[in-house]
Structures are given as structure tokens and as C-alpha cells.
Amino acid sequence: MHMQLLHNNKVVMFDRTDSGRSNLTFSDGRCRFDPDDTQLQIDCTAHSVLYDVTTNKIRPLTIQTDTWCSSGAVLPNGTLLQTGGFHDGDHVVRMFTPRSNLLSYVDGDDDNNDWVEYPDYLNRRRWYATNQILPDGRVIIVGGRRQYNYEFYPSDSKLYWLDFLRETRDGRNENNLYPFVHLLPDGNLFIFSNTRSILFDYDGNRVLTEFPEIPGGDPRNYPSSGSSVLLPLVENATAPTSIEVVEVMVCGGAPQGAVRSARAGEFARAISSCGRLRVSDRNPNWEMETMPLERVMGDMLLLPTGDVIVINGAGRGTAGWENGREPVTAPVIYRPSAPQIWRFSVMAASPTARMYHSSAILLGDGRILVGGSNPHVFYNFTGVLYPTELKLDAFSPPYLSPAYDPVRPRIVGVRAAAAPAAVRGYGEEIRVSFCVTRYLTRSAVSVRIVAPSFTTHSFAMNQRMVVLRIVDVKQKASDMYTVTVVGPSTAEIAPPGYYMMFVVHAGIPSSCIWIKLQSR
């Protein structure tokens, strides 16, 4: 149900605690006791794991309170902050801190660390809320079921009202949950809920602008469950502290009335439209496009190339128990800078249905890790449509084909001008050394940093890509090159914390190395 890649290339995954026993029993006799759980008061099985991408092994983790439909963000120090859930977990803050060596690609002794929980930390229940890391390292927690407000971590013991979330609720159908929240380079938030979106000053608690409604009138948020990304931010070469174009994309969802129809056993066809809104324009308007496949409950992720993959989901129905039909198993890749008629490409289909409660994240080697799918109230493995799914899949985009190996770069070192450490300050020059067998031209080289997402319920919270400004590219040996780039100008462009850094050459990305951004 929820996934987060950490900077030691391990993935924290977790479900809810009230679906019954999982298939992973604690070997050391650990048990969870919940006297209020009507199904299972004593549970000695794990509902969270730490997955090692390199070894393909898992370690069970312990969750004490219910994380059902919760939210998360990674703090600047690399700790996963996880907020809310259901029942005994709806006011809880949980933290998982990886033990790792920043300079190593895969390292760290994670054999003993586990979740740490802080009951009653939140001011309001946070169930179906959204988190976003902020430039000063705080996390804003927005909305949730019947919560038309927001708060911060660390807590300032205050609650801030946001009537926009009340205005965008469709009665019992809601369609305002898990709002799409993106931090913009000017420090304000873009918030999309249902069909509407605003530019929001969270410190001043002010709506600065309401953008035009997305055309078509079809809801895009849970349970109609489209998805959204902030398209890559490109540092302006002539004005280093500015981003020339800032653009949000929203794709998929379900038509108006589909939630009510699904509850009655009628499954409306999902919508295929996507909208791009250039919020940096003086008078922004949506540019609409059509995906080759209709999709609800899809996940949108940024690839290292700057393209967008749309993966998982269904062709009919909505999110919710038993409310989806016709799995859409073929991913689609969208190329934002291509001519409009060439932007979408349909990829090879997976044999596995990924329906309600599935997730996907970008890995450091460029693959997409996909897991989950449980559209049932409890775990159900046989005799049902779309059984509870325990397999993990990895989707390899076309750039991982061996045919591209001659032009594929491999990062061999990163050094800041000020120090060799892997910690980078804002606006600092960074020298990245890479090998490539067949080097083309300087114009074929770019360096990007990507913030790993917390993905749940068709929204990858906190993901963002910044394309860094190149100073020069120099050849050091027959197949060795050094590209000098300038780190992000401000924390509004890239909040502090850990990022995957990729070198892209001729449209083919390297595997990542991890860097940490922080103020000097």
C-alpha cells in the first residue's frame, strides 16, 4: 500500500494492520496486541518490511498502530516520517531511520533499527492526507477525510484551516482526498483537489491564485484517483536563481458519478485525458492531451530522462473495495518535450494485475519497482477477482536495453569544489566524473537530481527532478569525462535532503549516486 526508497537503496514498505494476519510471521516471537481490533487482537505477523534492492531480501518491521491510507515524507536527515492512518493510528507519527554510510551506494547495518511511534502527536486525524517537504525542512500535512485543514511537522501546536478542501468535496463521493500537492520554486504550494487547483501561501494561510478548472469536469482525486507530477525543473543558465518554466501534469481518473455507480455494481470507463498547466505563465490555462489507454488508480513517476511513466491501475471503476475492473497492465511513457503526436508510447504489458492498493517507485538503477494490489477488505488469495498480490515486479524502461550500453554513462565519482564530501551546499559547483564508451557531444550530456517519492494511492508525494546547470564537460582519458554543474540555487527549488543524481548521455541515464543537499 505504501513504499519509500531510502538513501541506502533499501525500500520501506507497509500495509495496514487490520486486514488480518500477513504471510510473514516474526521469527523472534514478537506480537502486536490491540484490544480494540475486532478481527485479531493478538497478531504475531509483520505488516511492514525493509526490502534490500541489491540482495532481493526482506526484513520484517514492527508497526504497533494502524497505518491504513496514511502519508509520508523523508526528512532532511534521511529519516522517513510517516503520519496518520486509521483508528488507533490516525493521530500517530512514526519514524524509520536508516543506518547507512552516505558515501556508499549500498551500505549500512539495518539489522536492528525499526519503526519508532509517537502516539497523539498530530492535532487532527490524518487519514488520506498528503505530505510535502518544505524549504526549511518542515513537512506540511494537508487534509484527510473530513479534515479541511493542515498542520506541520515539527508541530507548532496549531491547526490551519483550508476551506478549499471543503469546497472541493463531492458529498459522500468525496473526490478531495489525497490532494495533489507540489512545492513550487517560488516557495508556494500548488494544491489540486477534485477538479480545481490553487496557488497557496501556507505560512500566510492565503490562497494567492485559483487556476482555471481542469476541462471536462471529471474528478481526479481519491476515490476517483488520477495522478499528478511536477514536471522537471530546469535551472535557468542566464538567471541562475530562477526556473523559466514550471508545469504540473494531471492524468487519468474517473468520470463524474463513477464512485456512486461502482458502489451499485456498475463500473464506468475510466478517463484518458491528461492536463498540463504551466503555472509560471502570466495567464495559465490547461493544455489537454489524450492517453492511449484509459486509466484510474495509475501511478505517475518521473524517469531519470525527464519522461513520465504511468503504470498500474484499472480501465473501469474507481478506488475502493471491489470497485475496480479491467486491469490496465501496460505502462505508458510520456515524453513532455516531444511533438504532441509522439509523446505517448505504450510499453510491454505485465502479467500481473495491479489494482487498488498497489504502488510504484523509481529505483536508483532506473527500474520501476511495483508492488501491492489488494482490493478486498481483508487479505484474500483465492476464489476472487484480483487476489491479494504478494509479488514484486520491476519494470525496465527502454533505456535499459543492452543495445544502448555503448552510450550509457557510469558515474565513477562526485566532488564538490569546496570539499570532497557527499554533502552539497546550494549554488556550489559539483564535478561529476563518468565513463562512457562512445561519447557524442556536450549537448548530449545532462545531470539531474531526483527526490525519491513516498507513493501510495496513485500519488508519489515529494518527487521532483531538477536539471542542473552545466558549466563545462572535459575529457580526462579515452573514455573518462568530468562534467561540472552548479547545484540547485535555492531550497525552494530543491528542499534539503537526499537526492538521486543521474548523468544522462544521449537520452540514456546512468545508475544513480546519492547526494545530500543542505545549507552550509
Short mmCIF file of C-alpha atoms in Angstrom, two decimals:
data_model
loop_
_atom_site.label_atom_id
_atom_site.label_comp_id
_atom_site.label_asym_id
_atom_site.label_seq_id
_atom_site.Cartn_x
_atom_site.Cartn_y
_atom_site.Cartn_z
CA MET A 1 0.00 0.00 0.00
CA HIS A 2 2.90 2.40 0.75
CA MET A 3 6.53 2.45 -0.47
CA GLN A 4 9.54 4.70 0.05
CA LEU A 5 13.09 4.31 -1.30
CA LEU A 6 15.75 5.34 1.22
CA HIS A 7 19.24 6.67 0.53
CA ASN A 8 20.86 3.28 1.29
CA ASN A 9 18.87 1.78 -1.61
CA LYS A 10 16.53 -0.09 0.68
CA VAL A 11 12.77 0.27 0.42
CA VAL A 12 10.37 0.60 3.34
CA MET A 13 7.01 -0.98 2.53
CA PHE A 14 3.94 -1.23 4.71
CA ASP A 15 0.28 -2.10 4.54
CA ARG A 16 -2.44 -1.68 7.17
CA THR A 17 -2.59 -3.62 10.44
CA ASP A 18 -6.28 -4.57 10.45
CA SER A 19 -6.52 -6.83 7.37
CA GLY A 20 -5.76 -9.98 9.34
CA ARG A 21 -2.55 -11.99 9.63
CA SER A 22 0.03 -11.46 6.92
CA ASN A 23 2.15 -14.25 5.41
CA LEU A 24 5.27 -13.13 7.28
CA THR A 25 5.47 -14.30 10.90
CA PHE A 26 8.05 -12.77 13.25
CA SER A 27 10.71 -15.39 13.94
CA ASP A 28 11.59 -13.94 17.36
CA GLY A 29 8.09 -14.20 18.84
CA ARG A 30 7.18 -10.53 18.56
CA CYS A 31 3.45 -9.85 18.66
CA ARG A 32 1.20 -6.82 18.42
CA PHE A 33 -1.68 -6.50 20.90
CA ASP A 34 -4.71 -4.40 20.05
CA PRO A 35 -7.70 -4.93 22.36
CA ASP A 36 -9.92 -2.82 20.08
CA ASP A 37 -9.29 -4.88 16.94
CA THR A 38 -12.48 -6.88 16.41
CA GLN A 39 -10.76 -9.28 13.98
CA LEU A 40 -7.38 -10.01 15.55
CA GLN A 41 -6.36 -8.81 19.00
CA ILE A 42 -3.03 -10.64 19.07
CA ASP A 43 -1.07 -10.52 15.81
CA CYS A 44 2.42 -12.03 15.51
CA THR A 45 2.87 -11.21 11.82
CA ALA A 46 4.57 -8.29 10.10
CA HIS A 47 2.73 -5.56 8.20
CA SER A 48 5.87 -3.69 7.20
CA VAL A 49 9.17 -4.81 5.67
CA LEU A 50 12.54 -3.40 4.70
CA TYR A 51 13.39 -4.60 1.19
CA ASP A 52 17.03 -4.69 0.03
CA VAL A 53 17.01 -3.99 -3.71
CA THR A 54 20.51 -5.43 -4.23
CA THR A 55 20.09 -8.74 -2.40
CA ASN A 56 16.35 -9.15 -3.07
CA LYS A 57 15.80 -9.92 0.62
CA ILE A 58 13.34 -8.56 3.14
CA ARG A 59 13.42 -7.98 6.88
CA PRO A 60 10.15 -7.72 8.84
CA LEU A 61 9.48 -4.47 10.68
CA THR A 62 7.12 -3.79 13.58
CA ILE A 63 4.16 -1.43 13.36
CA GLN A 64 2.07 -1.05 16.51
CA THR A 65 -0.74 1.18 15.23
CA ASP A 66 -2.83 1.17 12.06
CA THR A 67 -1.16 2.81 9.02
CA TRP A 68 -4.10 2.29 6.66
CA CYS A 69 -4.19 5.02 3.97
CA SER A 70 -1.53 7.20 5.56
CA SER A 71 1.09 9.61 4.22
CA GLY A 72 4.81 10.25 4.45
CA ALA A 73 7.92 12.25 3.56
CA VAL A 74 11.66 11.87 4.06
CA LEU A 75 13.21 14.41 6.43
CA PRO A 76 16.48 16.19 5.52
CA ASN A 77 18.47 13.72 7.66
CA GLY A 78 17.14 10.73 5.70
CA THR A 79 14.56 9.59 8.27
CA LEU A 80 11.20 8.52 6.87
CA LEU A 81 8.47 10.50 8.60
CA GLN A 82 5.13 8.70 8.36
CA THR A 83 1.90 10.29 9.52
CA GLY A 84 -1.58 9.18 10.42
CA GLY A 85 -3.66 6.21 9.37
CA PHE A 86 -6.87 4.79 10.79
CA HIS A 87 -8.37 4.02 14.19
CA ASP A 88 -5.57 3.88 16.80
CA GLY A 89 -3.10 5.21 14.22
CA ASP A 90 -4.85 8.31 12.92
CA HIS A 91 -3.03 10.76 15.24
CA VAL A 92 0.30 8.91 15.26
CA VAL A 93 3.66 9.99 13.86
CA ARG A 94 6.09 7.17 13.05
CA MET A 95 9.75 7.33 12.07
CA PHE A 96 12.13 4.91 10.41
CA THR A 97 15.80 5.93 10.32
CA PRO A 98 18.18 4.01 8.02
CA ARG A 99 21.70 3.30 9.21
CA SER A 100 23.96 3.93 6.26
CA ASN A 101 27.20 5.37 5.01
CA LEU A 102 26.36 8.27 2.71
CA LEU A 103 29.42 7.67 0.51
CA SER A 104 28.48 4.08 -0.35
CA TYR A 105 25.93 3.07 -2.96
CA VAL A 106 24.63 0.19 -0.84
CA ASP A 107 25.77 0.09 2.73
CA GLY A 108 24.62 0.18 6.32
CA ASP A 109 23.67 -2.13 9.12
CA ASP A 110 19.89 -2.16 9.19
CA ASP A 111 19.54 -5.36 11.19
CA ASN A 112 18.21 -3.76 14.36
CA ASN A 113 16.53 -0.47 13.58
CA ASP A 114 12.75 -0.40 13.43
CA TRP A 115 9.77 1.92 13.48
CA VAL A 116 9.50 4.36 16.38
CA GLU A 117 5.99 5.64 17.08
CA TYR A 118 4.75 8.83 18.74
CA PRO A 119 1.06 8.48 19.71
CA ASP A 120 -1.27 11.50 19.71
CA TYR A 121 1.33 13.73 18.05
CA LEU A 122 -0.97 15.10 15.35
CA ASN A 123 -3.57 17.78 16.03
CA ARG A 124 -6.20 16.06 13.87
CA ARG A 125 -6.78 12.59 12.45
CA ARG A 126 -4.86 12.20 9.19
CA TRP A 127 -6.49 9.55 7.03
CA TYR A 128 -5.99 10.01 3.23
CA ALA A 129 -3.80 13.11 3.79
CA THR A 130 -0.85 14.36 1.73
CA ASN A 131 2.64 15.33 2.91
CA GLN A 132 5.14 17.71 1.30
CA ILE A 133 8.69 18.55 2.42
CA LEU A 134 9.26 22.32 2.65
CA PRO A 135 12.33 24.52 2.01
CA ASP A 136 13.11 24.88 5.72
CA GLY A 137 12.93 21.11 6.33
CA ARG A 138 9.48 21.11 7.87
CA VAL A 139 6.77 18.85 6.47
CA ILE A 140 3.27 20.12 5.78
CA ILE A 141 0.44 17.60 6.25
CA VAL A 142 -2.60 18.56 4.19
CA GLY A 143 -6.19 17.36 4.52
CA GLY A 144 -7.54 13.89 5.11
CA ARG A 145 -11.06 12.54 5.43
CA ARG A 146 -13.29 15.36 6.67
CA GLN A 147 -10.22 17.42 7.53
CA TYR A 148 -10.32 20.80 5.80
CA ASN A 149 -7.08 21.97 7.35
CA TYR A 150 -3.33 21.40 7.57
CA GLU A 151 -0.56 21.23 10.14
CA PHE A 152 3.21 20.93 10.29
CA TYR A 153 5.92 18.59 11.48
CA PRO A 154 7.64 19.50 13.77
CA SER A 155 4.39 20.57 15.36
CA ASP A 156 3.80 24.18 16.31
CA SER A 157 0.62 23.04 18.17
CA LYS A 158 -1.54 24.96 15.71
CA LEU A 159 -4.15 23.97 13.16
CA TYR A 160 -4.58 25.95 9.93
CA TRP A 161 -7.89 25.93 8.05
CA LEU A 162 -8.10 25.38 4.30
CA ASP A 163 -11.70 25.85 3.11
CA PHE A 164 -10.66 24.94 -0.43
CA LEU A 165 -10.71 21.28 0.66
CA ARG A 166 -14.29 21.64 1.94
CA GLU A 167 -15.36 23.38 -1.26
CA THR A 168 -13.99 20.56 -3.43
CA ARG A 169 -15.71 17.69 -1.60
CA ASP A 170 -18.38 15.85 -3.59
CA GLY A 171 -20.58 14.83 -0.66
CA ARG A 172 -20.36 11.08 0.05
CA ASN A 173 -18.27 10.62 -3.09
CA GLU A 174 -15.58 12.93 -1.64
CA ASN A 175 -13.03 13.16 -4.54
CA ASN A 176 -10.94 15.58 -2.46
CA LEU A 177 -8.76 13.04 -0.61
CA TYR A 178 -5.01 12.66 -1.13
CA PRO A 179 -4.90 16.14 -2.74
CA PHE A 180 -2.04 16.63 -5.21
CA VAL A 181 0.45 18.96 -3.50
CA HIS A 182 3.60 20.26 -5.22
CA LEU A 183 6.15 22.71 -3.83
CA LEU A 184 6.82 25.38 -6.46
CA PRO A 185 10.15 27.22 -6.96
CA ASP A 186 8.68 30.44 -5.57
CA GLY A 187 8.11 28.70 -2.23
CA ASN A 188 4.34 28.45 -2.52
CA LEU A 189 2.28 25.28 -2.94
CA PHE A 190 0.26 24.10 -5.90
CA ILE A 191 -2.74 22.19 -4.49
CA PHE A 192 -5.12 20.26 -6.73
CA SER A 193 -8.35 18.77 -5.37
CA ASN A 194 -11.18 17.18 -7.37
CA THR A 195 -11.18 19.43 -10.48
CA ARG A 196 -9.79 22.65 -9.04
CA SER A 197 -6.35 23.96 -8.14
CA ILE A 198 -4.83 26.89 -6.25
CA LEU A 199 -1.53 28.63 -5.58
CA PHE A 200 -1.27 28.65 -1.80
CA ASP A 201 0.87 30.57 0.69
CA TYR A 202 0.99 28.06 3.56
CA ASP A 203 2.79 30.36 6.02
CA GLY A 204 0.34 33.20 5.43
CA ASN A 205 -2.62 30.79 5.12
CA ARG A 206 -3.71 32.59 1.95
CA VAL A 207 -4.96 31.46 -1.45
CA LEU A 208 -2.93 33.61 -3.83
CA THR A 209 -4.48 32.41 -7.09
CA GLU A 210 -7.16 30.00 -8.21
CA PHE A 211 -6.25 28.46 -11.55
CA PRO A 212 -8.81 27.55 -14.22
CA GLU A 213 -10.73 24.34 -13.54
CA ILE A 214 -9.38 21.35 -15.46
CA PRO A 215 -11.61 20.89 -18.53
CA GLY A 216 -14.15 18.08 -18.65
CA GLY A 217 -15.46 18.34 -15.09
CA ASP A 218 -14.20 14.87 -14.17
CA PRO A 219 -12.73 14.41 -10.65
CA ARG A 220 -9.07 13.40 -10.36
CA ASN A 221 -8.53 12.75 -6.65
CA TYR A 222 -9.36 9.79 -4.41
CA PRO A 223 -11.52 7.81 -4.82
CA SER A 224 -11.71 8.84 -8.48
CA SER A 225 -7.91 8.57 -8.31
CA GLY A 226 -6.00 10.09 -11.16
CA SER A 227 -2.37 11.02 -10.59
CA SER A 228 -0.07 14.04 -10.89
CA VAL A 229 3.56 15.08 -11.28
CA LEU A 230 5.53 18.31 -11.20
CA LEU A 231 7.42 18.18 -14.49
CA PRO A 232 11.25 18.56 -14.31
CA LEU A 233 12.56 21.94 -13.19
CA VAL A 234 15.38 23.26 -15.38
CA GLU A 235 17.79 25.75 -13.82
CA ASN A 236 17.97 28.88 -15.98
CA ALA A 237 21.51 29.28 -17.40
CA THR A 238 21.23 33.07 -17.69
CA ALA A 239 19.33 33.71 -14.44
CA PRO A 240 20.70 31.09 -12.02
CA THR A 241 18.16 31.58 -9.23
CA SER A 242 15.13 31.18 -11.44
CA ILE A 243 13.20 28.40 -13.17
CA GLU A 244 11.86 29.58 -16.51
CA VAL A 245 9.05 27.05 -16.88
CA VAL A 246 7.08 25.45 -14.03
CA GLU A 247 4.50 22.93 -15.17
CA VAL A 248 2.16 20.47 -13.43
CA MET A 249 0.60 17.46 -15.13
CA VAL A 250 -2.54 15.55 -14.07
CA CYS A 251 -3.63 12.32 -15.79
CA GLY A 252 -6.46 9.81 -15.57
CA GLY A 253 -9.22 9.42 -13.04
CA ALA A 254 -12.91 8.51 -13.19
CA PRO A 255 -15.89 10.37 -14.65
CA GLN A 256 -18.34 12.30 -12.53
CA GLY A 257 -20.69 9.87 -10.77
CA ALA A 258 -18.37 6.85 -11.16
CA VAL A 259 -17.95 6.41 -7.39
CA ARG A 260 -21.69 6.11 -6.85
CA SER A 261 -22.02 3.79 -9.87
CA ALA A 262 -19.23 1.50 -8.67
CA ARG A 263 -20.92 1.08 -5.30
CA ALA A 264 -24.01 -0.06 -7.20
CA GLY A 265 -22.02 -2.60 -9.21
CA GLU A 266 -21.77 -0.54 -12.41
CA PHE A 267 -18.23 0.28 -13.43
CA ALA A 268 -17.83 3.39 -15.57
CA ARG A 269 -14.98 3.55 -18.03
CA ALA A 270 -12.00 5.49 -16.69
CA ILE A 271 -10.96 8.73 -18.32
CA SER A 272 -7.99 9.01 -20.67
CA SER A 273 -7.36 12.75 -20.59
CA CYS A 274 -4.27 14.46 -19.22
CA GLY A 275 -3.89 18.14 -18.46
CA ARG A 276 -0.70 20.23 -18.37
CA LEU A 277 -0.81 23.57 -16.57
CA ARG A 278 2.13 25.95 -16.94
CA VAL A 279 1.76 27.71 -13.60
CA SER A 280 4.66 30.03 -14.41
CA ASP A 281 2.66 31.70 -17.21
CA ARG A 282 1.04 35.05 -16.63
CA ASN A 283 -2.37 33.57 -17.52
CA PRO A 284 -2.12 29.79 -17.11
CA ASN A 285 -4.52 27.52 -18.97
CA TRP A 286 -4.75 23.75 -19.18
CA GLU A 287 -3.38 22.05 -22.28
CA MET A 288 -5.28 18.78 -22.67
CA GLU A 289 -3.99 15.56 -24.22
CA THR A 290 -5.31 12.02 -24.54
CA MET A 291 -3.55 8.92 -23.25
CA PRO A 292 -3.67 5.83 -25.47
CA LEU A 293 -5.25 3.88 -22.57
CA GLU A 294 -8.00 4.90 -20.17
CA ARG A 295 -6.77 4.58 -16.58
CA VAL A 296 -7.88 5.07 -12.99
CA MET A 297 -5.60 4.34 -9.98
CA GLY A 298 -2.47 4.76 -12.12
CA ASP A 299 0.87 5.90 -10.67
CA MET A 300 2.81 8.70 -12.38
CA LEU A 301 6.57 8.72 -11.83
CA LEU A 302 9.43 10.81 -13.21
CA LEU A 303 12.09 8.77 -15.01
CA PRO A 304 15.77 9.85 -14.94
CA THR A 305 15.40 11.04 -18.54
CA GLY A 306 12.70 13.53 -17.52
CA ASP A 307 9.99 11.44 -19.15
CA VAL A 308 6.93 10.31 -17.17
CA ILE A 309 5.77 6.73 -16.74
CA VAL A 310 2.12 5.94 -15.98
CA ILE A 311 1.79 2.45 -14.54
CA ASN A 312 -0.74 0.26 -12.62
CA GLY A 313 -4.48 0.78 -12.35
CA ALA A 314 -7.77 -0.16 -13.99
CA GLY A 315 -9.80 0.67 -17.06
CA ARG A 316 -13.14 0.81 -15.25
CA GLY A 317 -14.46 1.84 -11.85
CA THR A 318 -12.76 3.72 -9.04
CA ALA A 319 -10.61 3.17 -5.98
CA GLY A 320 -12.28 1.41 -3.06
CA TRP A 321 -13.17 -2.12 -2.05
CA GLU A 322 -14.14 -4.19 -5.10
CA ASN A 323 -14.73 -1.02 -7.12
CA GLY A 324 -12.27 -1.55 -10.00
CA ARG A 325 -12.44 -3.70 -13.13
CA GLU A 326 -10.34 -4.40 -16.24
CA PRO A 327 -6.71 -4.12 -15.06
CA VAL A 328 -4.53 -1.89 -17.22
CA THR A 329 -1.27 -3.86 -17.22
CA ALA A 330 0.59 -1.95 -19.97
CA PRO A 331 2.62 1.05 -18.76
CA VAL A 332 2.69 4.21 -20.84
CA ILE A 333 5.70 6.51 -21.18
CA TYR A 334 5.10 10.20 -21.83
CA ARG A 335 7.80 12.46 -23.32
CA PRO A 336 6.94 16.04 -22.31
CA SER A 337 9.27 17.75 -24.81
CA ALA A 338 8.37 15.67 -27.88
CA PRO A 339 5.90 16.85 -30.54
CA GLN A 340 2.42 16.23 -29.21
CA ILE A 341 1.59 13.37 -31.57
CA TRP A 342 4.71 11.46 -30.46
CA ARG A 343 4.53 12.00 -26.70
CA PHE A 344 2.84 8.75 -25.60
CA SER A 345 4.27 5.25 -26.08
CA VAL A 346 2.66 2.03 -24.84
CA MET A 347 5.09 -0.44 -23.23
CA ALA A 348 5.01 -4.22 -22.84
CA ALA A 349 2.24 -5.43 -20.54
CA SER A 350 2.79 -7.15 -17.19
CA PRO A 351 1.04 -10.45 -16.45
CA THR A 352 0.09 -9.12 -13.00
CA ALA A 353 -2.97 -7.01 -12.22
CA ARG A 354 -2.10 -4.03 -10.04
CA MET A 355 -5.39 -2.66 -8.78
CA TYR A 356 -6.44 -0.81 -5.62
CA HIS A 357 -3.67 -0.52 -3.00
CA SER A 358 -0.76 -1.03 -5.37
CA SER A 359 2.27 1.28 -5.53
CA ALA A 360 5.33 2.03 -7.64
CA ILE A 361 8.63 3.87 -7.11
CA LEU A 362 11.75 4.74 -9.10
CA LEU A 363 14.89 2.80 -8.14
CA GLY A 364 18.47 4.02 -8.33
CA ASP A 365 19.27 1.82 -11.33
CA GLY A 366 16.42 3.34 -13.37
CA ARG A 367 13.92 0.49 -12.98
CA ILE A 368 10.42 0.94 -11.58
CA LEU A 369 9.60 -1.23 -8.57
CA VAL A 370 5.93 -2.26 -8.45
CA GLY A 371 4.15 -3.97 -5.57
CA GLY A 372 0.82 -4.46 -3.88
CA SER A 373 -2.79 -4.77 -5.03
CA ASN A 374 -5.47 -5.78 -2.57
CA PRO A 375 -8.96 -4.54 -3.47
CA HIS A 376 -10.55 -6.59 -0.66
CA VAL A 377 -11.41 -5.67 2.91
CA PHE A 378 -9.16 -8.49 4.15
CA TYR A 379 -6.34 -10.50 2.59
CA ASN A 380 -7.88 -12.84 0.05
CA PHE A 381 -5.67 -15.07 -2.08
CA THR A 382 -8.10 -17.45 -3.82
CA GLY A 383 -11.55 -17.55 -5.37
CA VAL A 384 -11.87 -13.80 -6.01
CA LEU A 385 -11.31 -11.35 -8.81
CA TYR A 386 -7.82 -9.86 -8.39
CA PRO A 387 -6.47 -11.82 -5.40
CA THR A 388 -4.24 -10.12 -2.85
CA GLU A 389 -0.88 -9.81 -4.62
CA LEU A 390 2.40 -10.62 -2.84
CA LYS A 391 4.83 -10.50 -5.79
CA LEU A 392 7.14 -7.61 -6.54
CA ASP A 393 7.83 -6.67 -10.16
CA ALA A 394 10.49 -4.45 -11.67
CA PHE A 395 9.70 -2.70 -14.95
CA SER A 396 12.71 -1.84 -17.12
CA PRO A 397 12.13 1.17 -19.39
CA PRO A 398 13.57 1.03 -22.91
CA TYR A 399 16.72 2.96 -21.92
CA LEU A 400 17.91 -0.14 -20.00
CA SER A 401 18.17 -2.19 -23.21
CA PRO A 402 21.72 -3.59 -23.71
CA ALA A 403 21.62 -2.03 -27.17
CA TYR A 404 22.31 1.34 -25.50
CA ASP A 405 25.32 0.15 -23.47
CA PRO A 406 27.90 1.94 -25.71
CA VAL A 407 26.38 5.35 -24.87
CA ARG A 408 25.37 4.54 -21.28
CA PRO A 409 27.34 6.64 -18.76
CA ARG A 410 28.66 5.24 -15.50
CA ILE A 411 29.35 7.64 -12.63
CA VAL A 412 32.74 6.99 -11.04
CA GLY A 413 32.98 9.92 -8.64
CA VAL A 414 31.45 13.17 -7.43
CA ARG A 415 33.34 16.03 -5.84
CA ALA A 416 32.23 19.47 -4.78
CA ALA A 417 34.57 22.37 -5.42
CA ALA A 418 34.56 23.19 -1.71
CA ALA A 419 35.02 19.68 -0.27
CA PRO A 420 35.10 16.02 -1.28
CA ALA A 421 32.20 15.08 0.98
CA ALA A 422 28.91 13.95 -0.49
CA VAL A 423 27.10 16.82 1.21
CA ARG A 424 26.39 19.69 -1.16
CA GLY A 425 25.55 23.31 -0.47
CA TYR A 426 23.17 25.35 -2.59
CA GLY A 427 24.70 27.02 -5.65
CA GLU A 428 28.01 25.14 -5.31
CA GLU A 429 29.90 23.75 -8.26
CA ILE A 430 29.94 19.95 -8.36
CA ARG A 431 32.29 17.89 -10.53
CA VAL A 432 30.88 14.56 -11.68
CA SER A 433 33.25 12.05 -13.29
CA PHE A 434 31.77 9.42 -15.59
CA CYS A 435 32.85 6.80 -18.11
CA VAL A 436 31.18 6.19 -21.43
CA THR A 437 32.36 4.01 -24.31
CA ARG A 438 31.07 6.16 -27.17
CA TYR A 439 30.87 9.83 -26.21
CA LEU A 440 28.82 12.03 -28.50
CA THR A 441 28.76 15.78 -27.75
CA ARG A 442 28.48 18.11 -24.79
CA SER A 443 24.90 18.88 -25.76
CA ALA A 444 24.08 15.19 -25.23
CA VAL A 445 25.04 15.38 -21.53
CA SER A 446 22.82 16.45 -18.65
CA VAL A 447 22.90 15.96 -14.88
CA ARG A 448 19.67 15.58 -12.92
CA ILE A 449 18.80 15.11 -9.28
CA VAL A 450 15.62 13.30 -8.27
CA ALA A 451 13.91 13.29 -4.87
CA PRO A 452 12.57 9.77 -4.18
CA SER A 453 8.83 9.59 -3.69
CA PHE A 454 6.58 8.31 -0.95
CA THR A 455 4.00 6.52 -3.08
CA THR A 456 0.52 5.47 -2.06
CA HIS A 457 -2.96 5.61 -3.59
CA SER A 458 -1.79 6.79 -7.04
CA PHE A 459 0.22 9.77 -5.83
CA ALA A 460 4.01 9.94 -5.48
CA MET A 461 4.42 12.56 -2.75
CA ASN A 462 7.54 14.76 -2.73
CA GLN A 463 9.00 13.53 -6.00
CA ARG A 464 10.75 16.22 -8.03
CA MET A 465 13.52 16.49 -10.58
CA VAL A 466 15.94 19.37 -11.05
CA VAL A 467 18.07 19.56 -14.20
CA LEU A 468 21.32 21.19 -13.08
CA ARG A 469 23.14 23.95 -14.95
CA ILE A 470 26.25 22.70 -16.76
CA VAL A 471 29.46 24.79 -16.61
CA ASP A 472 31.64 22.54 -18.79
CA VAL A 473 32.44 19.00 -19.85
CA LYS A 474 36.08 17.89 -20.11
CA GLN A 475 37.66 14.69 -21.35
CA LYS A 476 40.09 13.20 -18.81
CA ALA A 477 41.00 9.91 -20.52
CA SER A 478 39.92 7.90 -23.55
CA ASP A 479 36.53 7.07 -22.03
CA MET A 480 36.55 9.28 -18.91
CA TYR A 481 34.86 12.68 -18.68
CA THR A 482 34.14 15.24 -15.98
CA VAL A 483 31.05 17.42 -16.12
CA THR A 484 30.95 20.45 -13.84
CA VAL A 485 27.48 21.53 -12.77
CA VAL A 486 26.04 24.03 -10.32
CA GLY A 487 23.89 22.70 -7.51
CA PRO A 488 20.32 23.95 -7.08
CA SER A 489 20.15 27.65 -6.37
CA THR A 490 17.65 27.58 -3.53
CA ALA A 491 15.85 25.27 -1.13
CA GLU A 492 12.59 26.28 -2.79
CA ILE A 493 13.84 24.66 -5.99
CA ALA A 494 15.17 21.58 -4.15
CA PRO A 495 14.35 21.20 -0.44
CA PRO A 496 17.15 19.88 1.80
CA GLY A 497 17.71 16.14 1.95
CA TYR A 498 18.88 13.16 -0.09
CA TYR A 499 18.64 13.02 -3.88
CA MET A 500 19.48 10.50 -6.57
CA MET A 501 21.93 12.03 -9.05
CA PHE A 502 21.91 10.73 -12.62
CA VAL A 503 24.10 11.56 -15.61
CA VAL A 504 22.11 11.29 -18.84
CA HIS A 505 24.01 10.91 -22.12
CA ALA A 506 22.24 10.72 -25.48
CA GLY A 507 18.98 10.08 -23.66
CA ILE A 508 20.41 7.14 -21.68
CA PRO A 509 20.78 7.51 -17.89
CA SER A 510 23.45 6.15 -15.58
CA SER A 511 22.61 4.43 -12.34
CA CYS A 512 22.39 6.98 -9.57
CA ILE A 513 24.65 8.04 -6.80
CA TRP A 514 23.19 9.67 -3.73
CA ILE A 515 23.98 13.22 -2.66
CA LYS A 516 22.71 15.25 0.26
CA LEU A 517 21.66 18.88 -0.11
CA GLN A 518 21.94 21.14 2.89
CA SER A 519 22.83 24.74 3.65
CA ARG A 520 26.46 25.31 4.57
#
